[in-house]
């Protein structure tokens, strides 16, 4: 005998969960509000700056690693090609690149509404938490420079 689909799922009441777990209620409850209401301006700038610096530093390191890997791969491919180990069909490469460009354009046009929604939500968050956001941007730029 088969169980119905309704019997196989458990319903989780988030309101009851939030009442029992105070940290959840503080984080996502009605009184959570923007960060501006919770911490002093100095604390917000420090929090934004530290997280921004960490993000910028990691972005810089990962970017350098990726650029080195891609550049090194192309260099090795060129050396192997000139040495006669590898023969590259450049017409086929060009055809595949053009095909990939067309696919990316199609996907970009389909994703436009989701991107606009994400941009609007991000803008609203930045407006509500302008001090933390400005600290983050400053820290991010310092992280990139270090």
mmCIF file of C-alpha atoms in Angstrom:
data_model
loop_
_atom_site.group_PDB
_atom_site.id
_atom_site.type_symbol
_atom_site.label_atom_id
_atom_site.label_comp_id
_atom_site.label_asym_id
_atom_site.label_seq_id
_atom_site.Cartn_x
_atom_site.Cartn_y
_atom_site.Cartn_z
ATOM 1 C CA UNK A 1 0.000 0.000 0.000
ATOM 2 C CA UNK A 2 1.319 3.414 -0.991
ATOM 3 C CA UNK A 3 1.462 6.327 1.372
ATOM 4 C CA UNK A 4 -0.017 9.533 0.068
ATOM 5 C CA UNK A 5 2.364 12.398 -0.667
ATOM 6 C CA UNK A 6 0.924 14.420 2.209
ATOM 7 C CA UNK A 7 1.937 11.766 4.743
ATOM 8 C CA UNK A 8 5.577 11.725 3.680
ATOM 9 C CA UNK A 9 6.275 15.388 4.547
ATOM 10 C CA UNK A 10 6.536 16.964 7.964
ATOM 11 C CA UNK A 11 5.232 20.503 8.350
ATOM 12 C CA UNK A 12 7.571 22.871 10.159
ATOM 13 C CA UNK A 13 5.900 25.814 11.895
ATOM 14 C CA UNK A 14 8.510 28.589 11.789
ATOM 15 C CA UNK A 15 6.594 30.856 14.137
ATOM 16 C CA UNK A 16 6.706 28.247 16.901
ATOM 17 C CA UNK A 17 10.380 27.555 16.156
ATOM 18 C CA UNK A 18 11.152 31.278 16.422
ATOM 19 C CA UNK A 19 9.393 31.515 19.799
ATOM 20 C CA UNK A 20 11.477 28.653 21.204
ATOM 21 C CA UNK A 21 14.823 29.866 19.790
ATOM 22 C CA UNK A 22 15.523 33.410 20.876
ATOM 23 C CA UNK A 23 18.544 33.905 18.584
ATOM 24 C CA UNK A 24 16.340 33.055 15.580
ATOM 25 C CA UNK A 25 13.732 35.539 16.755
ATOM 26 C CA UNK A 26 16.344 38.279 17.190
ATOM 27 C CA UNK A 27 17.827 37.587 13.777
ATOM 28 C CA UNK A 28 14.666 37.143 11.715
ATOM 29 C CA UNK A 29 11.859 38.336 13.984
ATOM 30 C CA UNK A 30 9.703 41.427 13.702
ATOM 31 C CA UNK A 31 12.181 43.490 15.703
ATOM 32 C CA UNK A 32 15.225 42.524 13.649
ATOM 33 C CA UNK A 33 15.176 45.711 11.500
ATOM 34 C CA UNK A 34 18.239 47.164 9.802
ATOM 35 C CA UNK A 35 21.651 46.975 11.462
ATOM 36 C CA UNK A 36 21.593 50.748 11.967
ATOM 37 C CA UNK A 37 19.224 50.369 14.902
ATOM 38 C CA UNK A 38 21.359 47.789 16.726
ATOM 39 C CA UNK A 39 24.965 49.065 16.798
ATOM 40 C CA UNK A 40 26.827 52.360 17.082
ATOM 41 C CA UNK A 41 28.206 54.026 13.963
ATOM 42 C CA UNK A 42 31.804 53.163 14.893
ATOM 43 C CA UNK A 43 30.910 49.499 15.380
ATOM 44 C CA UNK A 44 29.111 49.415 12.033
ATOM 45 C CA UNK A 45 32.097 50.946 10.215
ATOM 46 C CA UNK A 46 34.497 48.499 11.861
ATOM 47 C CA UNK A 47 32.250 45.511 11.060
ATOM 48 C CA UNK A 48 31.854 46.616 7.442
ATOM 49 C CA UNK A 49 35.532 47.455 7.092
ATOM 50 C CA UNK A 50 36.784 44.151 8.471
ATOM 51 C CA UNK A 51 34.415 42.044 6.381
ATOM 52 C CA UNK A 52 35.189 44.178 3.318
ATOM 53 C CA UNK A 53 38.934 43.835 3.828
ATOM 54 C CA UNK A 54 38.624 40.038 4.169
ATOM 55 C CA UNK A 55 36.500 39.831 1.022
ATOM 56 C CA UNK A 56 38.858 42.107 -0.938
ATOM 57 C CA UNK A 57 41.944 40.213 0.202
ATOM 58 C CA UNK A 58 40.438 36.845 -0.769
ATOM 59 C CA UNK A 59 39.176 38.283 -4.069
ATOM 60 C CA UNK A 60 42.682 39.523 -4.850
ATOM 61 C CA UNK A 61 44.362 36.204 -4.015
ATOM 62 C CA UNK A 62 41.828 34.074 -5.895
ATOM 63 C CA UNK A 63 41.971 36.470 -8.863
ATOM 64 C CA UNK A 64 45.755 36.248 -9.047
ATOM 65 C CA UNK A 65 45.612 32.465 -8.804
ATOM 66 C CA UNK A 66 42.978 32.223 -11.552
ATOM 67 C CA UNK A 67 44.872 34.618 -13.830
ATOM 68 C CA UNK A 68 48.091 32.671 -13.286
ATOM 69 C CA UNK A 69 46.386 29.358 -14.034
ATOM 70 C CA UNK A 70 44.681 30.617 -17.203
ATOM 71 C CA UNK A 71 47.782 32.449 -18.443
ATOM 72 C CA UNK A 72 50.032 29.492 -17.653
ATOM 73 C CA UNK A 73 47.671 27.144 -19.469
ATOM 74 C CA UNK A 74 47.719 29.317 -22.583
ATOM 75 C CA UNK A 75 51.503 29.600 -22.397
ATOM 76 C CA UNK A 76 51.919 25.829 -22.153
ATOM 77 C CA UNK A 77 49.473 25.336 -25.019
ATOM 78 C CA UNK A 78 51.438 27.757 -27.210
ATOM 79 C CA UNK A 79 54.761 26.084 -26.346
ATOM 80 C CA UNK A 80 53.308 22.651 -27.105
ATOM 81 C CA UNK A 81 51.825 23.958 -30.365
ATOM 82 C CA UNK A 82 55.105 25.494 -31.558
ATOM 83 C CA UNK A 83 57.026 22.359 -30.578
ATOM 84 C CA UNK A 84 54.697 20.199 -32.655
ATOM 85 C CA UNK A 85 53.177 18.235 -29.761
ATOM 86 C CA UNK A 86 49.727 19.720 -30.218
ATOM 87 C CA UNK A 87 47.924 21.005 -33.284
ATOM 88 C CA UNK A 88 45.046 23.364 -32.601
ATOM 89 C CA UNK A 89 42.136 23.620 -35.039
ATOM 90 C CA UNK A 90 41.647 27.391 -34.689
ATOM 91 C CA UNK A 91 38.624 27.479 -37.009
ATOM 92 C CA UNK A 92 36.854 24.982 -34.788
ATOM 93 C CA UNK A 93 37.834 26.980 -31.685
ATOM 94 C CA UNK A 94 36.390 30.138 -33.269
ATOM 95 C CA UNK A 95 33.178 28.306 -34.190
ATOM 96 C CA UNK A 96 32.773 26.962 -30.636
ATOM 97 C CA UNK A 97 33.448 30.395 -29.119
ATOM 98 C CA UNK A 98 30.817 31.999 -31.350
ATOM 99 C CA UNK A 99 28.332 29.267 -30.397
ATOM 100 C CA UNK A 100 29.046 29.880 -26.706
ATOM 101 C CA UNK A 101 28.520 33.639 -27.186
ATOM 102 C CA UNK A 102 25.094 33.039 -28.730
ATOM 103 C CA UNK A 103 24.082 30.752 -25.859
ATOM 104 C CA UNK A 104 25.247 33.314 -23.298
ATOM 105 C CA UNK A 105 23.228 36.064 -24.981
ATOM 106 C CA UNK A 106 20.094 33.890 -24.926
ATOM 107 C CA UNK A 107 20.565 33.044 -21.253
ATOM 108 C CA UNK A 108 21.309 36.660 -20.347
ATOM 109 C CA UNK A 109 18.045 37.803 -21.910
ATOM 110 C CA UNK A 110 16.103 35.156 -19.957
ATOM 111 C CA UNK A 111 17.816 36.018 -16.662
ATOM 112 C CA UNK A 112 17.148 39.779 -16.895
ATOM 113 C CA UNK A 113 14.067 39.852 -14.560
ATOM 114 C CA UNK A 114 15.884 37.914 -11.815
ATOM 115 C CA UNK A 115 18.918 40.170 -12.111
ATOM 116 C CA UNK A 116 16.762 43.303 -11.858
ATOM 117 C CA UNK A 117 15.079 41.919 -8.730
ATOM 118 C CA UNK A 118 18.459 41.119 -7.179
ATOM 119 C CA UNK A 119 19.741 44.618 -7.970
ATOM 120 C CA UNK A 120 16.649 46.212 -6.412
ATOM 121 C CA UNK A 121 16.980 44.106 -3.253
ATOM 122 C CA UNK A 122 20.702 44.889 -2.991
ATOM 123 C CA UNK A 123 20.065 48.605 -3.442
ATOM 124 C CA UNK A 124 17.414 48.541 -0.720
ATOM 125 C CA UNK A 125 19.784 46.714 1.665
ATOM 126 C CA UNK A 126 22.560 49.230 0.995
ATOM 127 C CA UNK A 127 20.183 52.144 1.614
ATOM 128 C CA UNK A 128 19.030 50.660 4.922
ATOM 129 C CA UNK A 129 22.587 49.884 6.063
ATOM 130 C CA UNK A 130 24.586 52.711 4.483
ATOM 131 C CA UNK A 131 27.224 52.932 7.228
ATOM 132 C CA UNK A 132 28.066 49.227 7.148
ATOM 133 C CA UNK A 133 27.989 49.260 3.342
ATOM 134 C CA UNK A 134 30.396 52.187 3.119
ATOM 135 C CA UNK A 135 32.716 50.498 5.608
ATOM 136 C CA UNK A 136 32.558 47.319 3.548
ATOM 137 C CA UNK A 137 33.446 49.152 0.322
ATOM 138 C CA UNK A 138 36.372 50.901 1.980
ATOM 139 C CA UNK A 139 37.622 47.658 3.510
ATOM 140 C CA UNK A 140 37.168 45.833 0.198
ATOM 141 C CA UNK A 141 39.330 48.396 -1.603
ATOM 142 C CA UNK A 142 41.980 48.172 1.124
ATOM 143 C CA UNK A 143 41.884 44.369 0.869
ATOM 144 C CA UNK A 144 42.457 44.563 -2.873
ATOM 145 C CA UNK A 145 45.391 46.915 -2.351
ATOM 146 C CA UNK A 146 47.098 44.803 0.331
#
